[in-house]
XYZ file of C-alpha atoms in Angstrom:
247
model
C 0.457 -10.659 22.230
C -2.314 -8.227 21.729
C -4.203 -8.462 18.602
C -6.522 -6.135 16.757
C -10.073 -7.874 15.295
C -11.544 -6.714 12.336
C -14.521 -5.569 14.628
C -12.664 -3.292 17.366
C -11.460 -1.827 13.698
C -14.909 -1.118 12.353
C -15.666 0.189 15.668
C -13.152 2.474 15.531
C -13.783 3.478 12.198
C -17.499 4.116 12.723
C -16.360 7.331 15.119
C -14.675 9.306 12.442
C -15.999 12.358 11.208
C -13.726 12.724 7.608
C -15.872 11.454 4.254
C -14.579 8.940 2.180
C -12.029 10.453 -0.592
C -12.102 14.108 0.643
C -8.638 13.501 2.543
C -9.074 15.874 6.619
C -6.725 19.228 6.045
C -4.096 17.219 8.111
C -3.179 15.011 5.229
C 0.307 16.125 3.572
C 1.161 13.763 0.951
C -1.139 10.876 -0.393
C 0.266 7.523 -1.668
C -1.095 4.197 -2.995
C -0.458 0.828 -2.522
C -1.667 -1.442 -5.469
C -2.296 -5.335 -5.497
C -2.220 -7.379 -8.736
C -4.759 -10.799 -8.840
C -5.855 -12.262 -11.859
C -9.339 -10.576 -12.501
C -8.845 -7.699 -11.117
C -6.634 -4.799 -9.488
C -7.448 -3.608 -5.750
C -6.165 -0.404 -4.636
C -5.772 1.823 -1.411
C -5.374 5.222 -0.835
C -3.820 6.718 2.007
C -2.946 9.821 3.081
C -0.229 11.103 5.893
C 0.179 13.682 7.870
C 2.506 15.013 10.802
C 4.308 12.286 12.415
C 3.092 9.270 10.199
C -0.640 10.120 10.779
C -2.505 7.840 8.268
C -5.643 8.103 7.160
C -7.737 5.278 4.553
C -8.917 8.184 2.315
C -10.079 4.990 -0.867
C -10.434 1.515 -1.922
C -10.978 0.637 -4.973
C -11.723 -2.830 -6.965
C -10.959 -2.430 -10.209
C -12.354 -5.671 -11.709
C -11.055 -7.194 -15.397
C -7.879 -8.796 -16.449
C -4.853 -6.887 -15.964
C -3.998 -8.247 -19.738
C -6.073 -5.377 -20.874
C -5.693 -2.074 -21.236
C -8.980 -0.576 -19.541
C -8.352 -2.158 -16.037
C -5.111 0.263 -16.333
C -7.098 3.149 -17.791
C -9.375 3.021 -14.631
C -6.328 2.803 -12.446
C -4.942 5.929 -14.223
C -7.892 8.017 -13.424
C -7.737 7.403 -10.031
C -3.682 7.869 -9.701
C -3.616 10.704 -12.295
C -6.929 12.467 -10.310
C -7.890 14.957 -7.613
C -8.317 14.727 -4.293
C -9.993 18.142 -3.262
C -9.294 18.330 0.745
C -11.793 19.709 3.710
C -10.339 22.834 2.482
C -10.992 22.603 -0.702
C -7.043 22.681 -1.649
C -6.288 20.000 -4.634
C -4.057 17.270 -3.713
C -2.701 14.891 -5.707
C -1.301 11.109 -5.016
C 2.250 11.757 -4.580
C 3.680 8.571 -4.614
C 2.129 4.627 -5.732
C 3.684 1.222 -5.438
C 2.517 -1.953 -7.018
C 3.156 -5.368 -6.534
C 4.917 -7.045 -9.588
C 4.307 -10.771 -8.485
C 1.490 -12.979 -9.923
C 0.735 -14.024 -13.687
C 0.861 -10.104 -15.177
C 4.849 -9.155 -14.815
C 5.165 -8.090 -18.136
C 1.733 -5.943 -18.191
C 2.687 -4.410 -14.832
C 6.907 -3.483 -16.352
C 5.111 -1.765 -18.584
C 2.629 0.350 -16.669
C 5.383 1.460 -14.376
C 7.417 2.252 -17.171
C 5.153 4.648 -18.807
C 4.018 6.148 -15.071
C 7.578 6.602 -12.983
C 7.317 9.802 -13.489
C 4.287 10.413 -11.804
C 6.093 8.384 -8.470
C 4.905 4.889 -9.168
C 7.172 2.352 -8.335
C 7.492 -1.407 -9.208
C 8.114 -3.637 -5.961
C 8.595 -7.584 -5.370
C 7.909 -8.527 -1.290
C 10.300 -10.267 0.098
C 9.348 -12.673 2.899
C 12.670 -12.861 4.687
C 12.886 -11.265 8.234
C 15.533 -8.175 8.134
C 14.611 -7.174 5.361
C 14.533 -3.409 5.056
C 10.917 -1.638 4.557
C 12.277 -0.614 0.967
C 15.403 -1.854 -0.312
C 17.861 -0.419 -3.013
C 16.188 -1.280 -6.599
C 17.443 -3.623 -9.536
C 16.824 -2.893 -13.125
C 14.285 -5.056 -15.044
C 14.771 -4.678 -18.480
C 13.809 -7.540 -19.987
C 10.813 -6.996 -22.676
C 8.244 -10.182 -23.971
C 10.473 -11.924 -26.665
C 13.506 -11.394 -24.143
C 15.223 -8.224 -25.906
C 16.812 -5.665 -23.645
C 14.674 -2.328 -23.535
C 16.211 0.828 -23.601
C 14.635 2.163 -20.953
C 14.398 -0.378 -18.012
C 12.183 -0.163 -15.172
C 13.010 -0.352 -11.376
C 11.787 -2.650 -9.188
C 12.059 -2.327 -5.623
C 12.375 -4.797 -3.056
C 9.678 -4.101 -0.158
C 10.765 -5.988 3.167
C 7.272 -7.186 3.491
C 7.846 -8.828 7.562
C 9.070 -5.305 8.616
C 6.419 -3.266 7.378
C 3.582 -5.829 8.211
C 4.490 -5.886 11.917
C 5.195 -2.005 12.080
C 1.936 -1.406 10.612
C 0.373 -4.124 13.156
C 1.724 -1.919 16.222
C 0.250 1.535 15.057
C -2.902 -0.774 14.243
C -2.697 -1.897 18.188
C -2.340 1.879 19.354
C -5.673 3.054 20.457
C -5.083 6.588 21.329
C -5.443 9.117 18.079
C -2.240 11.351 17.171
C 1.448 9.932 15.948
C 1.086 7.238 14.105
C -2.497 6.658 14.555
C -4.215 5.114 11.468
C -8.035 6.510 10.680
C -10.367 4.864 8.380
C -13.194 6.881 7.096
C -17.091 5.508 8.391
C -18.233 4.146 5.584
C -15.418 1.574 4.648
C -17.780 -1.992 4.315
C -16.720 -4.654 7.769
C -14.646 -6.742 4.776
C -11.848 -4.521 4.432
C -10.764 -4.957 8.467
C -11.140 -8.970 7.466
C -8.765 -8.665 4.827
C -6.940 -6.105 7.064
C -6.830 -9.226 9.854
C -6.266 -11.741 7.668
C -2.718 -12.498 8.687
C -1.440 -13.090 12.586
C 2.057 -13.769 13.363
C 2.938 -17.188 15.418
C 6.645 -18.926 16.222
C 7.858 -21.104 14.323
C 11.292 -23.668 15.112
C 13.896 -22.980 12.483
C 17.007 -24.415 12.801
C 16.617 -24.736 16.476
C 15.590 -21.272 17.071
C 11.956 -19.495 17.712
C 11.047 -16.713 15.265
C 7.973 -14.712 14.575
C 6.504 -15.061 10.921
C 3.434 -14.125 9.015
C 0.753 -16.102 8.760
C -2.322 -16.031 6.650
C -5.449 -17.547 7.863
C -6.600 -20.175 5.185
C -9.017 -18.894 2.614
C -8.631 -15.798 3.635
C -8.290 -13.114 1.547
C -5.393 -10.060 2.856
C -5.011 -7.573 -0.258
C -6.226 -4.502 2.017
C -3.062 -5.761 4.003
C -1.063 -6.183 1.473
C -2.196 -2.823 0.259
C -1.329 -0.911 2.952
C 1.840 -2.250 3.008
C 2.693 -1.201 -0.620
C 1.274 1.811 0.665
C 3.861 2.516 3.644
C 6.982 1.218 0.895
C 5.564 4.224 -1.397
C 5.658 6.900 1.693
C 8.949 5.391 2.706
C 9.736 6.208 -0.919
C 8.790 9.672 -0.727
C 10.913 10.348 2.567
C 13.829 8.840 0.336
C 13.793 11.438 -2.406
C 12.955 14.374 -0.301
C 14.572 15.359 2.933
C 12.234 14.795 5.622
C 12.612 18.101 7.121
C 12.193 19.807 4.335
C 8.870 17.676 3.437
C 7.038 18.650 6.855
Protein backbone atom coordinates (compact mmCIF):
# COMPACT_ATOMS: atom_id res chain seq x y z
CA UNK A 1 0.00 0.00 0.00
CA UNK A 2 1.78 2.98 -1.33
CA UNK A 3 2.11 5.87 0.89
CA UNK A 4 2.93 9.51 0.37
CA UNK A 5 5.72 11.17 3.05
CA UNK A 6 5.51 14.53 4.00
CA UNK A 7 8.93 14.96 2.12
CA UNK A 8 8.08 13.51 -1.53
CA UNK A 9 5.15 16.30 -0.74
CA UNK A 10 7.47 19.21 -0.11
CA UNK A 11 9.35 18.01 -2.99
CA UNK A 12 6.67 18.23 -5.06
CA UNK A 13 5.58 21.38 -3.86
CA UNK A 14 8.97 23.08 -4.23
CA UNK A 15 8.43 22.72 -8.35
CA UNK A 16 5.42 24.90 -8.60
CA UNK A 17 5.49 28.07 -10.19
CA UNK A 18 1.85 29.71 -8.68
CA UNK A 19 2.49 32.29 -5.45
CA UNK A 20 0.90 31.71 -2.39
CA UNK A 21 -2.84 33.30 -2.32
CA UNK A 22 -2.89 34.54 -5.97
CA UNK A 23 -5.00 31.31 -7.00
CA UNK A 24 -3.25 30.04 -11.22
CA UNK A 25 -6.18 31.24 -13.88
CA UNK A 26 -7.22 27.48 -13.78
CA UNK A 27 -8.90 27.80 -10.44
CA UNK A 28 -12.89 27.97 -10.81
CA UNK A 29 -14.37 28.06 -7.49
CA UNK A 30 -12.41 28.41 -4.11
CA UNK A 31 -13.60 26.76 -0.84
CA UNK A 32 -12.38 26.43 2.78
CA UNK A 33 -12.13 23.91 5.15
CA UNK A 34 -11.95 25.22 8.83
CA UNK A 35 -10.70 23.34 12.07
CA UNK A 36 -11.82 24.38 15.58
CA UNK A 37 -9.01 23.69 18.71
CA UNK A 38 -9.11 25.45 21.77
CA UNK A 39 -6.63 28.44 21.20
CA UNK A 40 -6.98 28.88 18.02
CA UNK A 41 -8.73 28.37 14.47
CA UNK A 42 -6.59 26.84 11.45
CA UNK A 43 -7.81 27.29 8.06
CA UNK A 44 -7.14 26.14 4.35
CA UNK A 45 -7.85 27.48 1.23
CA UNK A 46 -8.25 25.65 -1.81
CA UNK A 47 -9.11 26.26 -5.04
CA UNK A 48 -10.50 23.80 -8.03
CA UNK A 49 -10.45 23.70 -11.31
CA UNK A 50 -11.46 21.36 -14.36
CA UNK A 51 -11.84 17.89 -13.31
CA UNK A 52 -11.20 18.28 -9.45
CA UNK A 53 -7.81 20.07 -10.01
CA UNK A 54 -6.86 21.37 -6.49
CA UNK A 55 -4.63 23.72 -5.68
CA UNK A 56 -3.42 24.88 -1.64
CA UNK A 57 -3.89 28.60 -2.55
CA UNK A 58 -3.68 29.53 2.01
CA UNK A 59 -3.21 28.46 5.47
CA UNK A 60 -3.91 30.31 8.01
CA UNK A 61 -3.50 30.08 12.05
CA UNK A 62 -5.67 32.18 13.51
CA UNK A 63 -4.51 32.03 17.16
CA UNK A 64 -7.00 33.12 20.36
CA UNK A 65 -9.97 31.49 21.87
CA UNK A 66 -12.76 30.84 19.68
CA UNK A 67 -14.93 32.28 22.85
CA UNK A 68 -14.12 35.63 21.45
CA UNK A 69 -15.21 37.56 18.95
CA UNK A 70 -11.84 38.74 17.16
CA UNK A 71 -10.57 35.15 16.34
CA UNK A 72 -13.99 35.23 14.16
CA UNK A 73 -13.40 38.77 12.91
CA UNK A 74 -9.99 37.57 11.47
CA UNK A 75 -11.67 34.54 10.01
CA UNK A 76 -14.24 36.89 8.34
CA UNK A 77 -11.67 38.87 6.56
CA UNK A 78 -10.20 36.12 5.07
CA UNK A 79 -13.71 34.29 4.01
CA UNK A 80 -15.42 37.64 3.21
CA UNK A 81 -11.95 38.78 1.05
CA UNK A 82 -10.37 38.77 -2.40
CA UNK A 83 -8.50 36.55 -4.08
CA UNK A 84 -7.19 38.53 -7.23
CA UNK A 85 -6.08 35.56 -9.78
CA UNK A 86 -2.83 35.44 -12.30
CA UNK A 87 -5.21 37.38 -14.29
CA UNK A 88 -5.99 39.74 -12.18
CA UNK A 89 -9.90 38.62 -12.18
CA UNK A 90 -11.39 38.82 -8.39
CA UNK A 91 -12.45 35.63 -6.99
CA UNK A 92 -14.09 35.04 -4.08
CA UNK A 93 -14.34 31.80 -1.60
CA UNK A 94 -17.39 30.24 -2.81
CA UNK A 95 -18.09 27.81 -0.40
CA UNK A 96 -16.50 27.07 3.62
CA UNK A 97 -17.13 24.24 6.01
CA UNK A 98 -16.22 24.08 9.63
CA UNK A 99 -15.95 21.53 12.02
CA UNK A 100 -18.54 21.88 14.93
CA UNK A 101 -16.84 19.31 17.37
CA UNK A 102 -14.60 20.35 20.33
CA UNK A 103 -15.39 22.70 23.44
CA UNK A 104 -16.87 25.87 21.12
CA UNK A 105 -20.39 24.33 19.66
CA UNK A 106 -22.32 27.07 20.68
CA UNK A 107 -19.71 29.88 19.40
CA UNK A 108 -19.35 28.00 16.10
CA UNK A 109 -23.90 27.63 15.72
CA UNK A 110 -23.61 30.96 15.84
CA UNK A 111 -20.97 31.96 13.33
CA UNK A 112 -22.59 29.75 10.77
CA UNK A 113 -25.74 31.18 11.50
CA UNK A 114 -24.90 34.70 10.79
CA UNK A 115 -22.54 33.49 7.56
CA UNK A 116 -24.83 30.68 5.55
CA UNK A 117 -25.41 32.94 3.29
CA UNK A 118 -22.11 33.52 2.20
CA UNK A 119 -21.87 29.25 1.69
CA UNK A 120 -20.50 28.31 5.06
CA UNK A 121 -21.67 25.27 6.34
CA UNK A 122 -21.66 23.61 9.84
CA UNK A 123 -20.38 19.84 9.69
CA UNK A 124 -19.83 16.99 12.47
CA UNK A 125 -17.26 13.97 10.96
CA UNK A 126 -18.44 10.94 11.27
CA UNK A 127 -15.94 8.10 11.71
CA UNK A 128 -18.05 5.24 10.42
CA UNK A 129 -16.97 3.59 7.06
CA UNK A 130 -19.90 4.19 4.30
CA UNK A 131 -20.49 7.08 5.20
CA UNK A 132 -21.24 9.44 2.35
CA UNK A 133 -18.59 12.44 1.65
CA UNK A 134 -21.55 14.86 2.74
CA UNK A 135 -24.64 13.61 4.09
CA UNK A 136 -28.24 15.15 4.20
CA UNK A 137 -28.19 17.90 7.17
CA UNK A 138 -30.16 18.03 10.60
CA UNK A 139 -31.32 21.20 12.16
CA UNK A 140 -29.54 22.46 15.33
CA UNK A 141 -31.54 24.82 16.95
CA UNK A 142 -30.84 24.69 20.25
CA UNK A 143 -29.48 28.22 21.73
CA UNK A 144 -27.21 28.49 25.36
CA UNK A 145 -30.04 28.34 28.05
CA UNK A 146 -31.70 25.52 25.80
CA UNK A 147 -34.56 27.73 24.05
CA UNK A 148 -35.43 26.88 20.48
CA UNK A 149 -34.10 29.66 17.99
CA UNK A 150 -36.05 30.78 15.29
CA UNK A 151 -33.74 30.43 12.88
CA UNK A 152 -31.78 27.08 13.26
CA UNK A 153 -28.63 26.27 11.71
CA UNK A 154 -27.66 23.17 9.57
CA UNK A 155 -25.20 20.93 10.31
CA UNK A 156 -23.94 18.54 7.95
CA UNK A 157 -22.64 15.23 8.43
CA UNK A 158 -19.12 14.87 6.52
CA UNK A 159 -18.28 11.02 5.99
CA UNK A 160 -14.85 11.73 7.19
CA UNK A 161 -13.27 7.74 6.10
CA UNK A 162 -14.52 8.43 2.49
CA UNK A 163 -13.10 11.65 1.89
CA UNK A 164 -9.77 10.93 3.82
CA UNK A 165 -8.94 7.93 1.62
CA UNK A 166 -10.19 9.68 -1.70
CA UNK A 167 -8.07 12.52 -0.93
CA UNK A 168 -5.09 9.96 -0.02
CA UNK A 169 -5.33 8.47 -3.73
CA UNK A 170 -5.17 11.89 -5.67
CA UNK A 171 -2.33 12.60 -2.95
CA UNK A 172 -0.58 9.16 -4.35
CA UNK A 173 -1.06 10.31 -8.11
CA UNK A 174 2.14 11.74 -9.29
CA UNK A 175 1.36 12.86 -12.72
CA UNK A 176 -0.20 16.68 -12.84
CA UNK A 177 -3.82 17.10 -14.50
CA UNK A 178 -7.35 15.45 -13.10
CA UNK A 179 -7.35 15.37 -9.82
CA UNK A 180 -3.90 16.38 -9.17
CA UNK A 181 -3.46 18.42 -5.93
CA UNK A 182 -0.69 21.50 -6.14
CA UNK A 183 0.65 23.22 -3.20
CA UNK A 184 2.21 26.54 -3.73
CA UNK A 185 6.45 26.66 -2.90
CA UNK A 186 6.47 28.35 -0.04
CA UNK A 187 4.05 26.26 2.23
CA UNK A 188 6.63 25.56 5.59
CA UNK A 189 7.69 21.20 5.62
CA UNK A 190 4.93 21.14 8.78
CA UNK A 191 1.92 21.34 6.84
CA UNK A 192 2.81 17.82 4.73
CA UNK A 193 3.43 16.43 8.59
CA UNK A 194 0.12 17.33 9.58
CA UNK A 195 -0.97 16.39 6.00
CA UNK A 196 0.73 12.66 6.89
CA UNK A 197 -0.27 12.49 10.11
CA UNK A 198 -2.81 9.74 9.70
CA UNK A 199 -2.12 6.14 7.77
CA UNK A 200 -4.74 3.62 7.44
CA UNK A 201 -3.99 -0.12 8.90
CA UNK A 202 -6.59 -3.35 9.39
CA UNK A 203 -8.10 -3.83 12.09
CA UNK A 204 -10.31 -7.38 13.28
CA UNK A 205 -13.88 -6.38 13.93
CA UNK A 206 -16.22 -8.83 14.52
CA UNK A 207 -14.21 -11.36 12.71
CA UNK A 208 -13.67 -9.36 9.69
CA UNK A 209 -10.51 -7.13 8.33
CA UNK A 210 -11.28 -3.47 7.61
CA UNK A 211 -9.24 -0.46 6.77
CA UNK A 212 -9.49 2.54 9.35
CA UNK A 213 -7.79 5.78 10.07
CA UNK A 214 -5.19 6.07 12.14
CA UNK A 215 -3.42 8.97 13.68
CA UNK A 216 0.14 8.72 14.58
CA UNK A 217 0.45 9.61 18.39
CA UNK A 218 1.22 13.21 19.14
CA UNK A 219 0.77 14.07 16.01
CA UNK A 220 -0.93 16.86 15.01
CA UNK A 221 -3.46 16.35 11.43
CA UNK A 222 -5.61 19.72 11.18
CA UNK A 223 -4.10 20.44 7.53
CA UNK A 224 -5.78 16.91 7.01
CA UNK A 225 -8.58 17.50 8.57
CA UNK A 226 -8.72 20.74 6.70
CA UNK A 227 -8.65 19.57 3.50
CA UNK A 228 -11.17 17.32 4.15
CA UNK A 229 -13.70 20.02 5.30
CA UNK A 230 -12.43 21.48 2.30
CA UNK A 231 -13.53 18.64 -0.31
CA UNK A 232 -17.25 18.37 1.95
CA UNK A 233 -17.55 22.29 1.02
CA UNK A 234 -16.76 21.62 -2.94
CA UNK A 235 -18.94 18.57 -2.71
CA UNK A 236 -21.37 21.16 -1.37
CA UNK A 237 -21.08 23.41 -4.16
CA UNK A 238 -21.63 20.55 -6.87
CA UNK A 239 -24.90 19.90 -4.72
CA UNK A 240 -26.54 23.27 -5.22
CA UNK A 241 -25.41 23.86 -8.71
CA UNK A 242 -25.59 21.44 -11.57
CA UNK A 243 -22.25 20.35 -12.38
CA UNK A 244 -22.52 21.00 -15.96
CA UNK A 245 -23.69 24.07 -15.68
CA UNK A 246 -20.77 25.01 -13.03
CA UNK A 247 -17.83 24.05 -15.57
Amino acid sequence: HAKVGADALMLRASEEKYKRAIPPNDVLFITAGIDTQDDRLSLSVFGFGRNEEMFLLDRQVLYGSPARADVWQQLDEILLGEFINEDGNKLKVDSAAIDTGGHFTHEVYQYVRERSHIGLIGIKGMGQKGKPALGKPSKVDINFSGKALKKGVQLFPVGVDLIKTTLSNKLKDASVGQGYIHFYPTITPDYFQELTAEKQVLKYKNGYQERVWVKKSNARNEALDEMVYAWAAYQRLLQKYDRRTIY
